[in-house]
mmCIF file of C-alpha atoms and ligand atoms in Angstrom:
data_model
loop_
_atom_site.group_PDB
_atom_site.id
_atom_site.type_symbol
_atom_site.label_atom_id
_atom_site.label_comp_id
_atom_site.label_asym_id
_atom_site.label_seq_id
_atom_site.Cartn_x
_atom_site.Cartn_y
_atom_site.Cartn_z
ATOM 1 C CA UNK B 1 -27.406 3.648 6.809
ATOM 2 C CA UNK B 2 -31.134 3.711 7.395
ATOM 3 C CA UNK B 3 -32.103 3.058 3.758
ATOM 4 C CA UNK B 4 -29.814 0.075 3.463
ATOM 5 C CA UNK B 5 -31.081 -1.251 6.783
ATOM 6 C CA UNK B 6 -34.688 -1.020 5.629
ATOM 7 C CA UNK B 7 -34.197 -2.344 2.116
ATOM 8 C CA UNK B 8 -31.482 -4.993 2.242
ATOM 9 C CA UNK B 9 -31.031 -6.734 5.569
ATOM 10 C CA UNK B 10 -28.334 -9.123 4.328
ATOM 11 C CA UNK B 11 -26.000 -6.448 2.996
ATOM 12 C CA UNK B 12 -26.749 -4.200 5.969
ATOM 13 C CA UNK B 13 -25.870 -6.979 8.404
ATOM 14 C CA UNK B 14 -22.662 -7.841 6.567
ATOM 15 C CA UNK B 15 -21.690 -4.159 6.546
ATOM 16 C CA UNK B 16 -22.352 -3.811 10.264
ATOM 17 C CA UNK B 17 -20.408 -7.026 10.858
ATOM 18 C CA UNK B 18 -17.428 -5.618 8.976
ATOM 19 C CA UNK B 19 -17.734 -2.314 10.843
ATOM 20 C CA UNK B 20 -17.680 -4.179 14.173
ATOM 21 C CA UNK B 21 -14.683 -6.235 13.013
ATOM 22 C CA UNK B 22 -12.822 -3.050 12.126
ATOM 23 C CA UNK B 23 -13.802 -1.376 15.389
ATOM 24 C CA UNK B 24 -12.942 -4.275 17.678
ATOM 25 C CA UNK B 25 -9.935 -5.722 15.843
ATOM 26 C CA UNK B 26 -6.318 -4.664 15.590
ATOM 27 C CA UNK B 27 -5.550 -3.927 11.935
ATOM 28 C CA UNK B 28 -1.889 -4.570 11.167
ATOM 29 C CA UNK B 29 -2.157 -5.285 7.429
ATOM 30 C CA UNK B 30 0.495 -2.925 6.060
ATOM 31 C CA UNK B 31 -1.592 -1.926 3.029
ATOM 32 C CA UNK B 32 -4.778 -1.040 4.933
ATOM 33 C CA UNK B 33 -6.031 2.069 6.675
ATOM 34 C CA UNK B 34 -9.215 3.819 7.876
ATOM 35 C CA UNK B 35 -10.463 6.667 5.679
ATOM 36 C CA UNK B 36 -12.246 9.665 7.169
ATOM 37 C CA UNK B 37 -16.024 9.873 7.145
ATOM 38 C CA UNK B 38 -15.754 12.714 4.603
ATOM 39 C CA UNK B 39 -13.906 10.359 2.232
ATOM 40 C CA UNK B 40 -16.602 7.711 2.794
ATOM 41 C CA UNK B 41 -19.329 10.259 1.993
ATOM 42 C CA UNK B 42 -17.655 11.320 -1.273
ATOM 43 C CA UNK B 43 -17.208 7.660 -2.215
ATOM 44 C CA UNK B 44 -20.890 6.969 -1.637
ATOM 45 C CA UNK B 45 -22.004 10.083 -3.527
ATOM 46 C CA UNK B 46 -24.123 10.640 -6.661
ATOM 47 C CA UNK B 47 -20.959 10.721 -8.776
ATOM 48 C CA UNK B 48 -21.277 6.946 -8.955
ATOM 49 C CA UNK B 49 -24.118 7.509 -11.455
ATOM 50 C CA UNK B 50 -22.049 9.418 -13.991
ATOM 51 C CA UNK B 51 -20.111 8.345 -17.084
ATOM 52 C CA UNK B 52 -17.233 10.677 -17.935
ATOM 53 C CA UNK B 53 -14.895 9.035 -20.467
ATOM 54 C CA UNK B 54 -12.120 11.424 -21.362
ATOM 55 C CA UNK B 55 -10.569 14.143 -19.248
ATOM 56 C CA UNK B 56 -11.787 17.461 -17.765
ATOM 57 C CA UNK B 57 -12.790 19.778 -20.599
ATOM 58 C CA UNK B 58 -12.648 16.989 -23.202
ATOM 59 C CA UNK B 59 -15.213 14.292 -22.424
ATOM 60 C CA UNK B 60 -17.236 12.062 -24.694
ATOM 61 C CA UNK B 61 -20.596 12.596 -22.933
ATOM 62 C CA UNK B 62 -22.435 15.691 -21.775
ATOM 63 C CA UNK B 63 -23.296 16.812 -18.248
ATOM 64 C CA UNK B 64 -19.704 17.122 -17.003
ATOM 65 C CA UNK B 65 -19.756 20.417 -15.104
ATOM 66 C CA UNK B 66 -19.273 18.798 -11.693
ATOM 67 C CA UNK B 67 -17.218 15.756 -12.709
ATOM 68 C CA UNK B 68 -14.784 18.158 -14.388
ATOM 69 C CA UNK B 69 -14.660 20.190 -11.192
ATOM 70 C CA UNK B 70 -13.873 17.237 -8.902
ATOM 71 C CA UNK B 71 -11.358 15.620 -11.258
ATOM 72 C CA UNK B 72 -9.552 18.942 -11.777
ATOM 73 C CA UNK B 73 -9.425 19.446 -8.016
ATOM 74 C CA UNK B 74 -8.084 15.937 -7.460
ATOM 75 C CA UNK B 75 -5.346 16.582 -10.037
ATOM 76 C CA UNK B 76 -4.332 19.989 -8.721
ATOM 77 C CA UNK B 77 -4.277 18.777 -5.100
ATOM 78 C CA UNK B 78 -2.176 15.749 -6.040
ATOM 79 C CA UNK B 79 0.255 17.969 -7.965
ATOM 80 C CA UNK B 80 0.619 20.229 -4.955
ATOM 81 C CA UNK B 81 1.033 17.294 -2.564
ATOM 82 C CA UNK B 82 3.741 15.521 -4.563
ATOM 83 C CA UNK B 83 5.190 18.294 -6.745
ATOM 84 C CA UNK B 84 4.439 16.221 -9.848
ATOM 85 C CA UNK B 85 4.514 17.700 -13.358
ATOM 86 C CA UNK B 86 1.534 15.631 -14.538
ATOM 87 C CA UNK B 87 -1.074 13.544 -12.697
ATOM 88 C CA UNK B 88 -3.692 11.065 -13.871
ATOM 89 C CA UNK B 89 -6.201 10.168 -11.143
ATOM 90 C CA UNK B 90 -8.260 7.698 -13.178
ATOM 91 C CA UNK B 91 -6.494 4.353 -12.546
ATOM 92 C CA UNK B 92 -8.946 2.117 -10.754
ATOM 93 C CA UNK B 93 -6.275 0.697 -8.486
ATOM 94 C CA UNK B 94 -2.576 -0.129 -8.235
ATOM 95 C CA UNK B 95 -2.470 -3.079 -10.637
ATOM 96 C CA UNK B 96 -4.265 -1.133 -13.425
ATOM 97 C CA UNK B 97 -2.014 1.873 -12.740
ATOM 98 C CA UNK B 98 1.046 -0.303 -13.340
ATOM 99 C CA UNK B 99 -0.434 -1.857 -16.491
ATOM 100 C CA UNK B 100 -1.228 1.632 -17.815
ATOM 101 C CA UNK B 101 2.335 2.769 -17.096
ATOM 102 C CA UNK B 102 3.748 -0.276 -18.940
ATOM 103 C CA UNK B 103 1.395 0.306 -21.850
ATOM 104 C CA UNK B 104 2.426 3.969 -22.083
ATOM 105 C CA UNK B 105 6.137 3.230 -22.185
ATOM 106 C CA UNK B 106 6.647 -0.266 -23.614
ATOM 107 C CA UNK B 107 5.824 -2.378 -26.664
ATOM 108 C CA UNK B 108 5.052 -6.100 -26.347
ATOM 109 C CA UNK B 109 8.304 -8.010 -25.839
ATOM 110 C CA UNK B 110 10.162 -5.054 -24.282
ATOM 111 C CA UNK B 111 12.339 -5.735 -21.252
ATOM 112 C CA UNK B 112 11.770 -4.579 -17.658
ATOM 113 C CA UNK B 113 14.053 -4.917 -14.652
ATOM 114 C CA UNK B 114 11.977 -5.062 -11.442
ATOM 115 C CA UNK B 115 12.320 -6.181 -7.830
ATOM 116 C CA UNK B 116 12.040 -9.887 -6.979
ATOM 117 C CA UNK B 117 8.760 -10.756 -5.235
ATOM 118 C CA UNK B 118 10.372 -12.644 -2.363
ATOM 119 C CA UNK B 119 12.723 -9.693 -1.796
ATOM 120 C CA UNK B 120 9.830 -7.333 -1.236
ATOM 121 C CA UNK B 121 8.594 -6.694 -4.803
ATOM 122 C CA UNK B 122 4.999 -6.912 -6.026
ATOM 123 C CA UNK B 123 3.092 -9.379 -8.215
ATOM 124 C CA UNK B 124 2.456 -6.694 -10.837
ATOM 125 C CA UNK B 125 6.197 -6.095 -11.173
ATOM 126 C CA UNK B 126 6.595 -9.126 -13.372
ATOM 127 C CA UNK B 127 5.539 -12.259 -11.543
ATOM 128 C CA UNK B 128 4.971 -15.029 -14.125
ATOM 129 C CA UNK B 129 1.287 -15.403 -13.125
ATOM 130 C CA UNK B 130 0.429 -11.894 -14.363
ATOM 131 C CA UNK B 131 -0.700 -10.660 -17.780
ATOM 132 C CA UNK B 132 2.172 -8.162 -17.739
ATOM 133 C CA UNK B 133 4.657 -11.053 -17.651
ATOM 134 C CA UNK B 134 2.992 -12.562 -20.725
ATOM 135 C CA UNK B 135 3.362 -9.292 -22.643
ATOM 136 C CA UNK B 136 6.750 -7.995 -21.461
ATOM 137 C CA UNK B 137 10.012 -9.668 -20.489
ATOM 138 C CA UNK B 138 10.876 -9.215 -16.820
ATOM 139 C CA UNK B 139 14.130 -9.839 -14.969
ATOM 140 C CA UNK B 140 14.316 -9.389 -11.240
ATOM 141 C CA UNK B 141 16.962 -7.902 -8.946
ATOM 142 C CA UNK B 142 17.335 -8.779 -5.288
ATOM 143 C CA UNK B 143 18.518 -7.444 -1.939
ATOM 144 C CA UNK B 144 21.815 -8.298 -0.216
ATOM 145 C CA UNK B 145 22.230 -10.046 3.143
ATOM 146 C CA UNK B 146 22.274 -6.646 4.904
ATOM 147 C CA UNK B 147 18.776 -6.035 3.547
ATOM 148 C CA UNK B 148 19.669 -3.246 1.124
ATOM 149 C CA UNK B 149 19.065 -3.471 -2.614
ATOM 150 C CA UNK B 150 22.143 -4.858 -4.334
ATOM 151 C CA UNK B 151 22.821 -1.798 -6.514
ATOM 152 C CA UNK B 152 26.073 -3.223 -7.893
ATOM 153 C CA UNK B 153 24.245 -6.307 -9.097
ATOM 154 C CA UNK B 154 21.378 -4.118 -10.359
ATOM 155 C CA UNK B 155 23.831 -2.135 -12.487
ATOM 156 C CA UNK B 156 25.468 -5.311 -13.773
ATOM 157 C CA UNK B 157 22.069 -6.794 -14.648
ATOM 158 C CA UNK B 158 20.956 -3.560 -16.320
ATOM 159 C CA UNK B 159 24.081 -3.535 -18.500
ATOM 160 C CA UNK B 160 23.628 -7.173 -19.510
ATOM 161 C CA UNK B 161 19.829 -7.229 -19.827
ATOM 162 C CA UNK B 162 19.454 -3.752 -21.434
ATOM 163 C CA UNK B 163 15.903 -3.135 -20.094
ATOM 164 C CA UNK B 164 13.694 -0.463 -21.617
ATOM 165 C CA UNK B 165 12.297 0.225 -18.132
ATOM 166 C CA UNK B 166 13.862 -0.012 -14.678
ATOM 167 C CA UNK B 167 11.235 -0.462 -12.008
ATOM 168 C CA UNK B 168 11.671 0.401 -8.339
ATOM 169 C CA UNK B 169 9.136 -0.018 -5.582
ATOM 170 C CA UNK B 170 7.690 -2.755 -3.497
ATOM 171 C CA UNK B 171 5.013 -4.420 -1.453
ATOM 172 C CA UNK B 172 6.971 -5.767 1.508
ATOM 173 C CA UNK B 173 10.346 -4.016 1.419
ATOM 174 C CA UNK B 174 11.017 -2.047 4.565
ATOM 175 C CA UNK B 175 14.066 0.063 3.716
ATOM 176 C CA UNK B 176 14.581 3.396 2.012
ATOM 177 C CA UNK B 177 15.517 3.091 -1.670
ATOM 178 C CA UNK B 178 18.399 5.094 -3.109
ATOM 179 C CA UNK B 179 16.442 6.934 -5.800
ATOM 180 C CA UNK B 180 19.510 8.682 -7.244
ATOM 181 C CA UNK B 181 21.216 5.321 -7.785
ATOM 182 C CA UNK B 182 18.235 3.968 -9.738
ATOM 183 C CA UNK B 183 18.227 7.129 -11.878
ATOM 184 C CA UNK B 184 21.958 6.971 -12.560
ATOM 185 C CA UNK B 185 21.899 3.253 -13.479
ATOM 186 C CA UNK B 186 18.936 3.871 -15.794
ATOM 187 C CA UNK B 187 20.759 6.774 -17.423
ATOM 188 C CA UNK B 188 23.807 4.596 -18.119
ATOM 189 C CA UNK B 189 21.700 2.061 -20.043
ATOM 190 C CA UNK B 190 19.186 4.511 -21.513
ATOM 191 C CA UNK B 191 16.209 3.055 -19.603
ATOM 192 C CA UNK B 192 13.012 4.789 -18.527
ATOM 193 C CA UNK B 193 12.572 4.934 -14.727
ATOM 194 C CA UNK B 194 9.384 3.927 -12.958
ATOM 195 C CA UNK B 195 8.659 3.578 -9.241
ATOM 196 C CA UNK B 196 5.586 2.114 -7.554
ATOM 197 C CA UNK B 197 5.154 3.979 -4.255
ATOM 198 C CA UNK B 198 1.791 2.447 -3.304
ATOM 199 C CA UNK B 199 2.999 1.550 0.179
ATOM 200 C CA UNK B 200 4.870 4.722 1.024
ATOM 201 C CA UNK B 201 2.805 7.413 -0.758
ATOM 202 C CA UNK B 202 1.495 8.787 2.559
ATOM 203 C CA UNK B 203 5.007 8.997 3.990
ATOM 204 C CA UNK B 204 6.154 10.898 0.889
ATOM 205 C CA UNK B 205 3.107 13.196 1.020
ATOM 206 C CA UNK B 206 3.762 13.798 4.730
ATOM 207 C CA UNK B 207 7.386 14.616 3.820
ATOM 208 C CA UNK B 208 8.857 12.232 6.390
ATOM 209 C CA UNK B 209 10.814 10.224 3.808
ATOM 210 C CA UNK B 210 12.494 11.490 0.618
ATOM 211 C CA UNK B 211 10.363 11.911 -2.488
ATOM 212 C CA UNK B 212 11.181 9.920 -5.632
ATOM 213 C CA UNK B 213 9.148 12.305 -7.818
ATOM 214 C CA UNK B 214 12.140 14.400 -9.005
ATOM 215 C CA UNK B 215 14.153 11.280 -9.904
ATOM 216 C CA UNK B 216 11.666 9.051 -11.757
ATOM 217 C CA UNK B 217 9.940 9.427 -15.131
ATOM 218 C CA UNK B 218 6.807 7.622 -13.922
ATOM 219 C CA UNK B 219 5.495 7.226 -10.361
ATOM 220 C CA UNK B 220 2.523 4.937 -9.748
ATOM 221 C CA UNK B 221 0.630 4.541 -6.509
ATOM 222 C CA UNK B 222 -2.529 3.389 -4.861
ATOM 223 C CA UNK B 223 -4.433 5.947 -2.826
ATOM 224 C CA UNK B 224 -5.727 3.727 -0.025
ATOM 225 C CA UNK B 225 -2.644 2.683 1.917
ATOM 226 C CA UNK B 226 -0.541 5.168 3.906
ATOM 227 C CA UNK B 227 -2.130 7.956 1.824
ATOM 228 C CA UNK B 228 -5.430 7.153 3.587
ATOM 229 C CA UNK B 229 -7.769 7.729 0.667
ATOM 230 C CA UNK B 230 -10.353 5.552 -1.077
ATOM 231 C CA UNK B 231 -9.333 2.327 -2.858
ATOM 232 C CA UNK B 232 -7.854 3.518 -6.135
ATOM 233 C CA UNK B 233 -4.745 4.301 -8.153
ATOM 234 C CA UNK B 234 -2.904 7.300 -9.537
ATOM 235 C CA UNK B 235 -0.021 7.967 -11.917
ATOM 236 C CA UNK B 236 2.386 10.890 -11.721
ATOM 237 C CA UNK B 237 4.888 11.535 -14.472
ATOM 238 C CA UNK B 238 7.194 13.965 -16.171
ATOM 239 C CA UNK B 239 5.475 16.206 -18.718
ATOM 240 C CA UNK B 240 7.183 14.236 -21.490
ATOM 241 C CA UNK B 241 5.088 11.138 -20.682
ATOM 242 C CA UNK B 242 1.799 12.946 -19.915
ATOM 243 C CA UNK B 243 0.043 12.333 -23.195
ATOM 244 C CA UNK B 244 1.175 8.670 -23.420
ATOM 245 C CA UNK B 245 -0.025 8.012 -19.849
ATOM 246 C CA UNK B 246 -3.400 9.698 -20.422
ATOM 247 C CA UNK B 247 -3.957 7.801 -23.670
ATOM 248 C CA UNK B 248 -2.958 4.488 -22.095
ATOM 249 C CA UNK B 249 -5.381 5.054 -19.166
ATOM 250 C CA UNK B 250 -8.223 5.960 -21.517
ATOM 251 C CA UNK B 251 -9.017 4.674 -24.083
ATOM 252 C CA UNK B 252 -6.068 2.265 -23.892
ATOM 253 C CA UNK B 253 -6.730 0.275 -20.763
ATOM 254 C CA UNK B 254 -9.830 1.508 -18.946
ATOM 255 C CA UNK B 255 -13.314 2.786 -19.761
ATOM 256 C CA UNK B 256 -15.282 5.375 -17.807
ATOM 257 C CA UNK B 257 -13.449 6.649 -14.729
ATOM 258 C CA UNK B 258 -15.119 6.196 -11.332
ATOM 259 C CA UNK B 259 -15.826 9.823 -10.491
ATOM 260 C CA UNK B 260 -17.193 9.019 -7.018
ATOM 261 C CA UNK B 261 -13.810 7.493 -6.309
ATOM 262 C CA UNK B 262 -12.019 10.480 -7.831
ATOM 263 C CA UNK B 263 -14.094 12.821 -5.633
ATOM 264 C CA UNK B 264 -13.035 10.764 -2.609
ATOM 265 C CA UNK B 265 -9.395 10.934 -3.752
ATOM 266 C CA UNK B 266 -9.695 14.729 -3.932
ATOM 267 C CA UNK B 267 -11.017 14.797 -0.348
ATOM 268 C CA UNK B 268 -8.174 12.568 0.872
ATOM 269 C CA UNK B 269 -5.548 14.708 -0.912
ATOM 270 C CA UNK B 270 -7.106 17.777 0.734
ATOM 271 C CA UNK B 271 -6.660 16.072 4.105
ATOM 272 C CA UNK B 272 -3.075 15.091 3.299
ATOM 273 C CA UNK B 273 -2.251 18.731 2.508
ATOM 274 C CA UNK B 274 -3.123 19.730 6.086
ATOM 275 C CA UNK B 275 -0.429 19.956 8.808
ATOM 276 C CA UNK B 276 -2.059 17.134 10.807
ATOM 277 C CA UNK B 277 -1.180 14.663 8.088
ATOM 278 C CA UNK B 278 2.541 15.399 8.564
ATOM 279 C CA UNK B 279 2.124 14.556 12.260
ATOM 280 C CA UNK B 280 0.357 11.337 11.281
ATOM 281 C CA UNK B 281 3.153 10.347 8.891
ATOM 282 C CA UNK B 282 5.801 11.139 11.515
ATOM 283 C CA UNK B 283 3.973 9.005 14.067
ATOM 284 C CA UNK B 284 3.827 6.081 11.620
ATOM 285 C CA UNK B 285 7.638 6.066 11.425
ATOM 286 C CA UNK B 286 7.976 6.286 15.211
ATOM 287 C CA UNK B 287 5.462 3.494 15.776
ATOM 288 C CA UNK B 288 7.117 1.163 13.277
ATOM 289 C CA UNK B 289 10.511 1.716 14.928
ATOM 290 C CA UNK B 290 9.176 0.996 18.408
ATOM 291 C CA UNK B 291 7.418 -2.128 17.157
ATOM 292 C CA UNK B 292 10.692 -3.271 15.580
ATOM 293 C CA UNK B 293 12.618 -2.698 18.813
ATOM 294 C CA UNK B 294 10.025 -4.490 20.917
ATOM 295 C CA UNK B 295 9.737 -7.476 18.593
ATOM 296 C CA UNK B 296 13.530 -7.804 18.630
ATOM 297 C CA UNK B 297 13.373 -7.964 22.440
ATOM 298 C CA UNK B 298 11.128 -11.015 22.048
ATOM 299 C CA UNK B 299 13.761 -12.539 19.718
ATOM 300 C CA UNK B 300 11.829 -12.126 16.500
ATOM 301 C CA UNK B 301 14.026 -12.126 13.396
ATOM 302 C CA UNK B 302 13.384 -8.883 11.520
ATOM 303 C CA UNK B 303 14.182 -9.052 7.811
ATOM 304 C CA UNK B 304 16.008 -6.478 5.660
ATOM 305 C CA UNK B 305 17.894 -5.222 8.739
ATOM 306 C CA UNK B 306 14.890 -3.342 10.172
ATOM 307 C CA UNK B 307 12.472 -0.708 8.944
ATOM 308 C CA UNK B 308 12.708 2.797 7.487
ATOM 309 C CA UNK B 309 8.999 2.955 6.694
ATOM 310 C CA UNK B 310 5.627 1.809 8.024
ATOM 311 C CA UNK B 311 6.112 -1.959 8.036
ATOM 312 C CA UNK B 312 8.208 -4.905 9.159
ATOM 313 C CA UNK B 313 8.863 -8.261 7.579
ATOM 314 C CA UNK B 314 9.318 -10.858 10.313
ATOM 315 C CA UNK B 315 10.657 -14.392 9.935
ATOM 316 C CA UNK B 316 8.354 -16.139 12.420
ATOM 317 C CA UNK B 317 9.389 -19.631 11.333
ATOM 318 C CA UNK B 318 12.998 -19.300 12.385
ATOM 319 C CA UNK B 319 12.113 -17.117 15.405
ATOM 320 C CA UNK B 320 9.202 -19.021 16.925
ATOM 321 C CA UNK B 321 8.828 -22.272 14.964
ATOM 322 C CA UNK B 322 5.415 -21.305 13.537
ATOM 323 C CA UNK B 323 4.873 -20.815 9.818
ATOM 324 C CA UNK B 324 3.544 -17.578 8.356
ATOM 325 C CA UNK B 325 0.190 -19.238 7.728
ATOM 326 C CA UNK B 326 -0.044 -20.556 11.297
ATOM 327 C CA UNK B 327 0.943 -17.166 12.657
ATOM 328 C CA UNK B 328 -1.683 -15.363 10.540
ATOM 329 C CA UNK B 329 -4.354 -17.798 11.732
ATOM 330 C CA UNK B 330 -3.448 -17.650 15.434
ATOM 331 C CA UNK B 331 -3.295 -13.839 15.351
ATOM 332 C CA UNK B 332 -6.628 -13.725 13.524
ATOM 333 C CA UNK B 333 -8.112 -15.729 16.378
ATOM 334 C CA UNK B 334 -7.121 -13.036 18.882
ATOM 335 C CA UNK B 335 -8.388 -10.203 16.669
ATOM 336 C CA UNK B 336 -4.996 -9.133 15.287
ATOM 337 C CA UNK B 337 -5.131 -9.033 11.484
ATOM 338 C CA UNK B 338 -2.003 -9.227 9.354
ATOM 339 C CA UNK B 339 -0.764 -11.326 6.453
ATOM 340 C CA UNK B 340 1.635 -14.184 5.933
ATOM 341 C CA UNK B 341 4.483 -13.189 3.641
ATOM 342 C CA UNK B 342 7.460 -14.739 1.908
ATOM 343 C CA UNK B 343 10.910 -13.743 3.114
ATOM 344 C CA UNK B 344 13.856 -13.346 0.685
ATOM 345 C CA UNK B 345 14.402 -16.633 -1.189
ATOM 346 C CA UNK B 346 11.927 -18.287 1.175
ATOM 347 C CA UNK B 347 12.562 -22.031 1.420
ATOM 348 C CA UNK B 348 8.807 -22.469 2.077
ATOM 349 C CA UNK B 349 6.026 -21.889 -0.495
ATOM 350 C CA UNK B 350 4.033 -18.644 -0.878
ATOM 351 C CA UNK B 351 0.855 -20.182 0.611
ATOM 352 C CA UNK B 352 2.640 -21.155 3.827
ATOM 353 C CA UNK B 353 5.759 -19.015 3.926
ATOM 354 C CA UNK B 354 8.231 -18.291 6.726
ATOM 355 C CA UNK B 355 7.171 -14.743 7.441
ATOM 356 C CA UNK B 356 4.515 -12.259 8.369
ATOM 357 C CA UNK B 357 4.231 -8.620 7.321
ATOM 358 C CA UNK B 358 3.287 -6.152 10.045
ATOM 359 C CA UNK B 359 2.198 -2.570 9.308
ATOM 360 C CA UNK B 360 1.207 0.341 11.523
ATOM 361 C CA UNK B 361 -0.680 2.865 9.298
ATOM 362 C CA UNK B 362 -4.163 1.786 10.454
ATOM 363 C CA UNK B 363 -3.427 1.622 14.185
ATOM 364 C CA UNK B 364 -1.658 4.986 13.923
ATOM 365 C CA UNK B 365 -4.816 6.478 12.370
ATOM 366 C CA UNK B 366 -6.685 5.243 15.471
ATOM 367 C CA UNK B 367 -4.339 7.309 17.618
ATOM 368 C CA UNK B 368 -2.087 4.547 18.897
ATOM 369 C CA UNK B 369 1.443 5.636 19.784
ATOM 370 C CA UNK B 370 4.722 4.237 21.151
ATOM 371 C CA UNK B 371 3.162 2.926 24.378
ATOM 372 C CA UNK B 372 0.530 1.006 22.445
ATOM 373 C CA UNK B 373 3.152 -0.491 20.093
ATOM 374 C CA UNK B 374 4.778 -2.137 23.110
ATOM 375 C CA UNK B 375 1.469 -3.772 24.011
ATOM 376 C CA UNK B 376 0.945 -4.940 20.435
ATOM 377 C CA UNK B 377 4.423 -6.531 20.317
ATOM 378 C CA UNK B 378 3.656 -8.297 23.595
ATOM 379 C CA UNK B 379 0.379 -9.711 22.249
ATOM 380 C CA UNK B 380 2.024 -10.885 19.020
ATOM 381 C CA UNK B 381 4.698 -12.687 21.033
ATOM 382 C CA UNK B 382 2.241 -14.218 23.508
ATOM 383 C CA UNK B 383 -0.023 -15.399 20.694
ATOM 384 C CA UNK B 384 2.739 -17.032 18.683
ATOM 385 C CA UNK B 385 4.266 -18.681 21.740
ATOM 386 C CA UNK B 386 0.867 -20.105 22.709
ATOM 387 C CA UNK B 387 -0.692 -20.675 19.307
ATOM 388 C CA UNK B 388 -2.200 -24.048 20.322
ATOM 389 C CA UNK B 389 -3.442 -22.935 23.728
ATOM 390 C CA UNK B 390 -7.107 -21.965 23.178
ATOM 391 C CA UNK B 391 -7.480 -20.566 26.708
ATOM 392 C CA UNK B 392 -4.575 -18.146 26.323
ATOM 393 C CA UNK B 393 -5.808 -17.092 22.870
ATOM 394 C CA UNK B 394 -9.290 -16.378 24.307
ATOM 395 C CA UNK B 395 -7.756 -14.251 27.054
ATOM 396 C CA UNK B 396 -5.674 -12.240 24.567
ATOM 397 C CA UNK B 397 -8.707 -11.794 22.293
ATOM 398 C CA UNK B 398 -10.654 -10.180 25.117
ATOM 399 C CA UNK B 399 -7.764 -7.861 25.989
ATOM 400 C CA UNK B 400 -7.292 -6.835 22.330
ATOM 401 C CA UNK B 401 -11.009 -6.104 21.928
ATOM 402 C CA UNK B 402 -11.246 -3.930 25.072
ATOM 403 C CA UNK B 403 -8.054 -2.130 24.048
ATOM 404 C CA UNK B 404 -9.295 -1.425 20.498
ATOM 405 C CA UNK B 405 -12.619 -0.111 21.766
ATOM 406 C CA UNK B 406 -10.698 2.586 23.624
ATOM 407 C CA UNK B 407 -9.484 3.885 20.223
ATOM 408 C CA UNK B 408 -12.899 4.323 18.572
ATOM 409 C CA UNK B 409 -13.511 4.612 14.848
ATOM 410 C CA UNK B 410 -16.682 5.508 12.903
ATOM 411 C CA UNK B 411 -18.799 5.909 16.035
ATOM 412 C CA UNK B 412 -21.454 7.840 14.096
ATOM 413 C CA UNK B 413 -22.119 5.038 11.585
ATOM 414 C CA UNK B 414 -25.224 3.049 12.467
HETATM 415 N N1 DSN G 501 -2.377 -5.916 -1.040
HETATM 416 C C1 DSN G 501 -1.492 -4.873 -1.491
HETATM 417 C C2 DSN G 501 -0.157 -4.945 -0.826
HETATM 418 O O1 DSN G 501 -0.143 -5.410 0.272
HETATM 419 O O2 DSN G 501 0.851 -4.513 -1.336
HETATM 420 C C3 DSN G 501 -1.379 -4.856 -2.947
HETATM 421 O O3 DSN G 501 -1.151 -6.122 -3.461
#
């Protein structure tokens, strides 16, 4: 980054600080990952200079030879990766992707049945603070005590509520969804089906968990979580919804697409099509399982009955007497980054909930395996059992830093 270094010391220093933080810290935020240097290069490319409203072959401005090429490649690679009938790679991120999907399928006032936030759902699936909740009418289904979605209740709610759209997908839910059940309930009430796979897109692409693509009308995702691409969104859908989705993305909801980001998506999809990505996805599942087993040994209460994907929701308040906020802070102090999270029907508030969410996609990218998961579980336990003991936290911090340095990332960036 020699130009940045010469021209803008403040931004250069902040960037190097963040690089060091990522290199020396243990990243356990379930929605984060490390992209390849090729993805970073595409993201920082000259495509950032270009306006390209419209779609390949039908743009509003001239000079689209290369933007058309990268966007077409991104689309065809995504289609191959997920077996989707239609793909739109323009959504700027997950929240816009969901808004675009709502806009393409619903009219103001229409009803949506989505997953409750405290049971693993996402803000954009109808939380009252969002714009979507002001435009559409959301009802929310929950999970049962065994951690699985309550499909009986979902069917009952669908019959009573008569939603136009049934929404599956999540931000903190750790179990495999029964896609066929969603599709059959939706069919009974004549609802459109939508699933937000932002968290598990990489596991679907790596073919280590079942794909919802054949079952759902609309599939939204981000590209920067398990899929290990640049920050961004994407929508896949059945041919029937293609034109409505494209129109809702542009001109309905967004302006000019970010072609540098789309180029980086194409690079990431190219990587995900390679056999190594399957190995990566398989290792994510193994790592999450080992982490679950180890944390149980330390008497942590694991929510939803365990994990079938890349993350765990842990009730630290009932297990260790520390709140989610205290746990996040103490772990931050030792260089382990994760987020506080509500647990189902959390008796505590969202700013200081009972739980933490722990994810393994980033550490798996660094090459950490089962053996390393055992160490991580040990550090989490030690930290939370000694959260007020500065000396112990300092000792753990040093160990975590030395450990992370032995799994290097971005060593060529200076
Ligand atoms: N931060 C992302 C997640 O964790 O799901 C999106 O909100």
